[in-house]
PDB file of C-alpha atoms in Angstrom:
ATOM      1  CA  GLN A   1      -5.211  -4.339   1.212  1.00 74.00           C
ATOM      2  CA  ILE A   2      -3.084  -7.491   0.937  1.00 79.00           C
ATOM      3  CA  PRO A   3      -2.671  -8.037   4.732  1.00 77.00           C
ATOM      4  CA  PHE A   4      -6.423  -7.670   5.222  1.00 78.00           C
ATOM      5  CA  LYS A   5      -7.120 -10.100   2.365  1.00 80.00           C
ATOM      6  CA  HIS A   6      -5.040 -12.794   4.076  1.00 80.00           C
ATOM      7  CA  LEU A   7      -6.583 -11.977   7.454  1.00 77.00           C
ATOM      8  CA  SER A   8     -10.150 -12.180   6.138  1.00 79.00           C
ATOM      9  CA  GLU A   9      -9.480 -15.471   4.352  1.00 80.00           C
ATOM     10  CA  SER A  10      -8.166 -16.964   7.587  1.00 79.00           C
ATOM     11  CA  THR A  11     -11.108 -15.772   9.704  1.00 78.00           C
ATOM     12  CA  GLN A  12     -13.607 -16.820   7.040  1.00 79.00           C
ATOM     13  CA  ARG A  13     -12.559 -20.466   7.242  1.00 81.00           C
ATOM     14  CA  ILE A  14     -13.348 -20.434  10.966  1.00 81.00           C
ATOM     15  CA  ALA A  15     -16.185 -17.929  11.211  1.00 80.00           C
ATOM     16  CA  LEU A  16     -18.500 -19.091   8.420  1.00 81.00           C
ATOM     17  CA  PRO A  17     -19.131 -22.649   9.694  1.00 84.00           C
ATOM     18  CA  ALA A  18     -19.357 -21.334  13.269  1.00 82.00           C
ATOM     19  CA  PHE A  19     -21.889 -18.662  12.271  1.00 83.00           C
ATOM     20  CA  CYS A  20     -23.934 -21.191  10.276  1.00 83.00           C
ATOM     21  CA  ARG A  21     -24.188 -23.487  13.296  1.00 86.00           C
ATOM     22  CA  GLU A  22     -25.407 -20.591  15.462  1.00 83.00           C
ATOM     23  CA  VAL A  23     -27.831 -19.078  12.954  1.00 81.00           C
ATOM     24  CA  ASP A  24     -30.661 -19.390  15.496  1.00 83.00           C
ATOM     25  CA  HIS A  25     -28.634 -17.458  18.067  1.00 84.00           C
ATOM     26  CA  LEU A  26     -27.976 -14.065  16.508  1.00 84.00           C
ATOM     27  CA  ASP A  27     -26.705 -12.691  19.801  1.00 85.00           C
ATOM     28  CA  ARG A  28     -23.763 -15.130  19.719  1.00 86.00           C
ATOM     29  CA  ILE A  29     -22.985 -14.352  16.079  1.00 86.00           C
ATOM     30  CA  GLY A  30     -23.139 -10.662  16.972  1.00 87.00           C
ATOM     31  CA  ARG A  31     -20.651 -11.034  19.819  1.00 87.00           C
ATOM     32  CA  TRP A  32     -18.252 -13.045  17.669  1.00 88.00           C
ATOM     33  CA  HIS A  33     -18.541 -10.637  14.751  1.00 87.00           C
ATOM     34  CA  LEU A  34     -17.846  -7.651  16.988  1.00 89.00           C
ATOM     35  CA  LEU A  35     -14.824  -9.440  18.437  1.00 88.00           C
ATOM     36  CA  VAL A  36     -13.417 -10.154  14.966  1.00 86.00           C
ATOM     37  CA  THR A  37     -14.145  -6.573  13.874  1.00 88.00           C
ATOM     38  CA  ARG A  38     -12.474  -5.081  16.955  1.00 90.00           C
ATOM     39  CA  TYR A  39      -9.195  -6.964  16.557  1.00 88.00           C
ATOM     40  CA  SER A  40      -9.152  -6.693  12.761  1.00 87.00           C
ATOM     41  CA  CYS A  41      -9.441  -2.901  13.062  1.00 89.00           C
ATOM     42  CA  LEU A  42      -6.737  -2.920  15.704  1.00 89.00           C
ATOM     43  CA  LEU A  43      -4.371  -4.946  13.528  1.00 88.00           C
ATOM     44  CA  MET A  44      -5.018  -2.983  10.343  1.00 89.00           C
ATOM     45  CA  GLY A  45      -4.875   0.299  12.232  1.00 88.00           C
ATOM     46  CA  SER A  46      -1.482  -0.619  13.650  1.00 88.00           C
ATOM     47  CA  LEU A  47      -0.263  -0.948  10.052  1.00 86.00           C
ATOM     48  CA  ALA A  48      -1.923   2.286   8.935  1.00 88.00           C
ATOM     49  CA  VAL A  49      -0.577   4.523  11.718  1.00 88.00           C
ATOM     50  CA  PRO A  50       3.130   4.270  10.731  1.00 86.00           C
ATOM     51  CA  LEU A  51       2.174   4.994   7.107  1.00 85.00           C
ATOM     52  CA  VAL A  52       0.391   8.177   8.154  1.00 86.00           C
ATOM     53  CA  VAL A  53       3.006   9.407  10.639  1.00 85.00           C
ATOM     54  CA  LEU A  54       6.201   8.028   9.091  1.00 83.00           C
ATOM     55  CA  ALA A  55       5.419   7.906   5.371  1.00 85.00           C
ATOM     56  CA  ASP A  56       8.309  10.322   5.032  1.00 81.00           C
ATOM     57  CA  PRO A  57      10.967   8.901   5.474  1.00 78.00           C
ATOM     58  CA  LEU A  58       9.655   5.309   5.229  1.00 83.00           C
ATOM     59  CA  ILE A  59       8.498   5.458   1.592  1.00 85.00           C
ATOM     60  CA  PRO A  60      11.733   6.973   0.194  1.00 85.00           C
ATOM     61  CA  LEU A  61      13.820   4.754   2.463  1.00 85.00           C
ATOM     62  CA  VAL A  62      12.148   1.513   1.356  1.00 85.00           C
ATOM     63  CA  PHE A  63      11.315   2.247  -2.277  1.00 86.00           C
ATOM     64  CA  GLY A  64      13.806   4.975  -3.183  1.00 87.00           C
ATOM     65  CA  SER A  65      13.747   8.753  -3.491  1.00 86.00           C
ATOM     66  CA  GLN A  66      11.835   8.591  -6.788  1.00 89.00           C
ATOM     67  CA  TRP A  67       8.755   7.637  -4.730  1.00 88.00           C
ATOM     68  CA  SER A  68       8.894  10.778  -2.541  1.00 88.00           C
ATOM     69  CA  PRO A  69       5.992  12.413  -4.448  1.00 88.00           C
ATOM     70  CA  ALA A  70       3.778   9.498  -3.323  1.00 88.00           C
ATOM     71  CA  VAL A  71       4.241  10.287   0.392  1.00 89.00           C
ATOM     72  CA  GLN A  72       1.261  12.645   0.648  1.00 91.00           C
ATOM     73  CA  LEU A  73      -0.969  10.254  -1.291  1.00 91.00           C
ATOM     74  CA  ILE A  74      -0.005   7.346   0.981  1.00 90.00           C
ATOM     75  CA  ARG A  75      -0.835   9.441   4.046  1.00 90.00           C
ATOM     76  CA  VAL A  76      -4.281  10.225   2.653  1.00 92.00           C
ATOM     77  CA  LEU A  77      -5.088   6.636   1.672  1.00 92.00           C
ATOM     78  CA  ALA A  78      -3.636   4.842   4.725  1.00 90.00           C
ATOM     79  CA  PRO A  79      -6.717   5.364   6.974  1.00 89.00           C
ATOM     80  CA  MET A  80      -8.657   3.139   4.581  1.00 90.00           C
ATOM     81  CA  MET A  81      -6.807   0.195   6.108  1.00 89.00           C
ATOM     82  CA  PHE A  82      -8.670   0.815   9.363  1.00 89.00           C
ATOM     83  CA  LEU A  83     -12.001   1.034   7.523  1.00 90.00           C
ATOM     84  CA  LEU A  84     -11.680  -2.217   5.560  1.00 88.00           C
ATOM     85  CA  PRO A  85     -12.781  -4.528   8.418  1.00 87.00           C
ATOM     86  CA  LEU A  86     -15.904  -2.399   8.883  1.00 88.00           C
ATOM     87  CA  LEU A  87     -16.903  -3.169   5.300  1.00 87.00           C
ATOM     88  CA  TYR A  88     -16.376  -6.902   5.673  1.00 85.00           C
ATOM     89  CA  ALA A  89     -19.225  -9.021   7.045  1.00 82.00           C
ATOM     90  CA  TRP A  90     -19.609 -11.600   4.280  1.00 81.00           C
ATOM     91  CA  ASN A  91     -19.767 -14.360   6.883  1.00 83.00           C
ATOM     92  CA  VAL A  92     -22.684 -12.678   8.636  1.00 85.00           C
ATOM     93  CA  HIS A  93     -24.673 -12.066   5.440  1.00 84.00           C
ATOM     94  CA  SER A  94     -23.970 -15.565   4.126  1.00 82.00           C
ATOM     95  CA  ALA A  95     -24.760 -17.420   7.364  1.00 83.00           C
ATOM     96  CA  THR A  96     -28.025 -15.513   7.791  1.00 82.00           C
ATOM     97  CA  ALA A  97     -29.041 -15.956   4.120  1.00 79.00           C
ATOM     98  CA  LYS A  98     -28.908 -12.239   3.363  1.00 78.00           C
ATOM     99  CA  LEU A  99     -26.448 -12.153   0.466  1.00 82.00           C
ATOM    100  CA  ASP A 100     -28.967 -10.187  -1.618  1.00 85.00           C
ATOM    101  CA  LEU A 101     -28.582  -7.338   0.866  1.00 83.00           C
ATOM    102  CA  LEU A 102     -24.790  -7.524   0.577  1.00 84.00           C
ATOM    103  CA  VAL A 103     -24.903  -7.536  -3.241  1.00 88.00           C
ATOM    104  CA  ALA A 104     -27.231  -4.516  -3.273  1.00 90.00           C
ATOM    105  CA  PHE A 105     -25.005  -2.650  -0.824  1.00 90.00           C
ATOM    106  CA  MET A 106     -21.864  -3.413  -2.854  1.00 91.00           C
ATOM    107  CA  ALA A 107     -23.536  -2.303  -6.104  1.00 94.00           C
ATOM    108  CA  VAL A 108     -24.673   1.012  -4.611  1.00 94.00           C
ATOM    109  CA  ARG A 109     -21.279   1.559  -2.989  1.00 93.00           C
ATOM    110  CA  LEU A 110     -19.470   0.920  -6.286  1.00 94.00           C
ATOM    111  CA  GLY A 111     -21.741   3.304  -8.194  1.00 96.00           C
ATOM    112  CA  VAL A 112     -21.407   6.087  -5.611  1.00 95.00           C
ATOM    113  CA  THR A 113     -17.624   5.600  -5.432  1.00 95.00           C
ATOM    114  CA  LEU A 114     -17.182   5.850  -9.210  1.00 95.00           C
ATOM    115  CA  LEU A 115     -19.382   8.952  -9.418  1.00 96.00           C
ATOM    116  CA  ALA A 116     -17.600  10.643  -6.510  1.00 96.00           C
ATOM    117  CA  ILE A 117     -14.108   9.930  -7.831  1.00 95.00           C
ATOM    118  CA  GLY A 118     -15.155  11.030 -11.321  1.00 95.00           C
ATOM    119  CA  TRP A 119     -16.328  14.330  -9.833  1.00 95.00           C
ATOM    120  CA  ALA A 120     -13.140  14.818  -7.783  1.00 95.00           C
ATOM    121  CA  ALA A 121     -10.593  13.649 -10.381  1.00 94.00           C
ATOM    122  CA  PRO A 122     -10.391  17.007 -12.258  1.00 95.00           C
ATOM    123  CA  LEU A 123      -9.377  18.605  -8.949  1.00 94.00           C
ATOM    124  CA  GLY A 124      -6.256  16.433  -8.731  1.00 93.00           C
ATOM    125  CA  LEU A 125      -5.005  13.100  -7.432  1.00 93.00           C
ATOM    126  CA  ILE A 126      -5.079  14.093  -3.757  1.00 93.00           C
ATOM    127  CA  ALA A 127      -8.659  15.337  -4.086  1.00 94.00           C
ATOM    128  CA  ALA A 128      -9.678  12.022  -5.662  1.00 94.00           C
ATOM    129  CA  ALA A 129      -7.945  10.115  -2.849  1.00 94.00           C
ATOM    130  CA  VAL A 130      -9.632  12.220  -0.143  1.00 94.00           C
ATOM    131  CA  THR A 131     -12.983  11.608  -1.844  1.00 95.00           C
ATOM    132  CA  LEU A 132     -12.341   7.868  -1.949  1.00 95.00           C
ATOM    133  CA  VAL A 133     -11.547   7.786   1.767  1.00 94.00           C
ATOM    134  CA  ALA A 134     -14.638   9.875   2.558  1.00 95.00           C
ATOM    135  CA  VAL A 135     -16.930   7.601   0.524  1.00 95.00           C
ATOM    136  CA  THR A 136     -15.352   4.543   2.170  1.00 94.00           C
ATOM    137  CA  ALA A 137     -15.928   6.025   5.636  1.00 93.00           C
ATOM    138  CA  ILE A 138     -19.596   6.742   4.843  1.00 94.00           C
ATOM    139  CA  SER A 139     -20.016   3.256   3.344  1.00 93.00           C
ATOM    140  CA  SER A 140     -18.475   1.754   6.491  1.00 92.00           C
ATOM    141  CA  GLY A 141     -21.051   3.558   8.628  1.00 91.00           C
ATOM    142  CA  VAL A 142     -23.943   2.406   6.443  1.00 92.00           C
ATOM    143  CA  HIS A 143     -22.665  -1.170   6.488  1.00 91.00           C
ATOM    144  CA  LEU A 144     -22.380  -1.108  10.281  1.00 89.00           C
ATOM    145  CA  VAL A 145     -26.027  -0.057  10.456  1.00 89.00           C
ATOM    146  CA  LEU A 146     -27.028  -2.944   8.150  1.00 88.00           C
ATOM    147  CA  VAL A 147     -25.090  -5.472  10.247  1.00 89.00           C
ATOM    148  CA  ARG A 148     -26.490  -3.998  13.459  1.00 88.00           C
ATOM    149  CA  HIS A 149     -30.032  -4.366  12.156  1.00 86.00           C
ATOM    150  CA  ARG A 150     -29.438  -7.944  11.011  1.00 86.00           C
ATOM    151  CA  LEU A 151     -27.808  -9.111  14.250  1.00 86.00           C
ATOM    152  CA  LYS A 152     -29.979  -7.006  16.574  1.00 86.00           C
ATOM    153  CA  LEU A 153     -26.936  -5.332  18.081  1.00 86.00           C
ATOM    154  CA  GLY A 154     -27.055  -2.370  20.427  1.00 86.00           C
ATOM    155  CA  TRP A 155     -25.408   0.920  19.504  1.00 85.00           C
ATOM    156  CA  THR A 156     -23.166   0.671  22.558  1.00 87.00           C
ATOM    157  CA  GLN A 157     -21.878  -2.736  21.447  1.00 85.00           C
ATOM    158  CA  LEU A 158     -21.305  -1.532  17.905  1.00 84.00           C
ATOM    159  CA  LEU A 159     -19.523   1.685  18.839  1.00 86.00           C
ATOM    160  CA  GLY A 160     -17.445  -0.155  21.437  1.00 85.00           C
ATOM    161  CA  ALA A 161     -16.041  -2.477  18.776  1.00 86.00           C
ATOM    162  CA  VAL A 162     -14.785   0.530  16.802  1.00 88.00           C
ATOM    163  CA  THR A 163     -13.902   2.957  19.601  1.00 89.00           C
ATOM    164  CA  MET A 164     -11.307   0.754  21.299  1.00 87.00           C
ATOM    165  CA  PRO A 165      -9.074   0.174  18.250  1.00 88.00           C
ATOM    166  CA  ALA A 166      -9.572   3.782  17.086  1.00 89.00           C
ATOM    167  CA  THR A 167      -8.453   5.085  20.483  1.00 89.00           C
ATOM    168  CA  VAL A 168      -5.399   2.811  20.520  1.00 88.00           C
ATOM    169  CA  CYS A 169      -4.437   3.887  16.986  1.00 86.00           C
ATOM    170  CA  LEU A 170      -4.830   7.589  17.774  1.00 87.00           C
ATOM    171  CA  ALA A 171      -2.803   7.234  20.966  1.00 88.00           C
ATOM    172  CA  SER A 172      -0.013   5.292  19.271  1.00 86.00           C
ATOM    173  CA  GLY A 173      -0.002   7.726  16.349  1.00 83.00           C
ATOM    174  CA  SER A 174       0.271  10.700  18.704  1.00 85.00           C
ATOM    175  CA  ALA A 175       3.106   9.025  20.614  1.00 85.00           C
ATOM    176  CA  MET A 176       4.893   8.176  17.370  1.00 81.00           C
ATOM    177  CA  LEU A 177       4.511  11.725  16.089  1.00 80.00           C
ATOM    178  CA  GLY A 178       5.753  13.128  19.403  1.00 81.00           C
ATOM    179  CA  MET A 179       8.833  10.907  19.372  1.00 80.00           C
ATOM    180  CA  HIS A 180       9.555  11.851  15.772  1.00 70.00           C
ATOM    181  CA  SER A 181       9.226  15.558  16.578  1.00 76.00           C
ATOM    182  CA  VAL A 182      11.559  15.246  19.576  1.00 77.00           C
ATOM    183  CA  THR A 183      14.080  13.307  17.464  1.00 73.00           C
ATOM    184  CA  ALA A 184      13.937  15.954  14.741  1.00 69.00           C
ATOM    185  CA  LEU A 185      14.424  18.701  17.341  1.00 75.00           C
ATOM    186  CA  LEU A 186      17.345  17.069  19.141  1.00 73.00           C
ATOM    187  CA  MET A 187      18.979  15.524  16.066  1.00 66.00           C
ATOM    188  CA  PRO A 188      17.960  17.556  12.999  1.00 60.00           C
ATOM    189  CA  GLY A 189      19.844  15.258  10.643  1.00 55.00           C
ATOM    190  CA  HIS A 190      17.756  12.267  11.739  1.00 51.00           C
ATOM    191  CA  GLY A 191      14.294  13.781  11.407  1.00 48.00           C
ATOM    192  CA  MET A 192      11.980  13.831   8.396  1.00 49.00           C
ATOM    193  CA  ALA A 193      13.745  16.804   6.887  1.00 46.00           C
ATOM    194  CA  GLY A 194      17.098  15.113   7.333  1.00 49.00           C
ATOM    195  CA  HIS A 195      15.945  11.935   5.618  1.00 50.00           C
ATOM    196  CA  ARG A 196      14.419  13.963   2.799  1.00 51.00           C
ATOM    197  CA  ALA A 197      17.658  15.895   2.283  1.00 49.00           C
ATOM    198  CA  MET A 198      19.667  12.670   2.380  1.00 48.00           C
ATOM    199  CA  HIS A 199      17.525  11.098  -0.334  1.00 47.00           C
ATOM    200  CA  LEU A 200      17.618  14.221  -2.466  1.00 48.00           C
ATOM    201  CA  ASP A 201      21.422  14.255  -2.201  1.00 52.00           C
ATOM    202  CA  ALA A 202      21.517  10.601  -3.175  1.00 50.00           C
ATOM    203  CA  ALA A 203      19.261  11.276  -6.149  1.00 50.00           C
ATOM    204  CA  HIS A 204      21.505  14.109  -7.333  1.00 50.00           C
TER     205      HIS A 204
END
């Protein structure tokens, strides 16, 4: 979440005063917000894809073999990076004087998240992580609907802002996975299994 935090702080300094000046022109705010959302998702997705596809061997390579058990958890949680920009529209709510709506949404989201994770936790850490991602995805969809209603956006505009970065991320992830599979097939010692064995040997 740290890269997105820095990204959102940077865009906020520019977007909030711009949105406030155009508060009587919701169509302009809508276009700008969709543009920010599109490229934020693209940037965060480009960070998430390598974590999903290359968590093993990246995690053991960077942090050490003792972190190998975290690989599966990282793969499950990484897609949340793509969802974060869809949950962020503070500038829109603030500029249009609708912070009460944002506060209510955040309160409901927090309550549902805690209840869902509490239900899934006895099933294990991975189950809790999957539940967290699922709740975040649903919350992202609800928040998109709220923003759409506030800015009078069309469904085509809204889906277009998400579809483009999602398509790019899926394509790059597929290409990355294909290259990794070919590398593992041609050079077994350099694939995921090879890296895992190397780290296990080092640990022993």
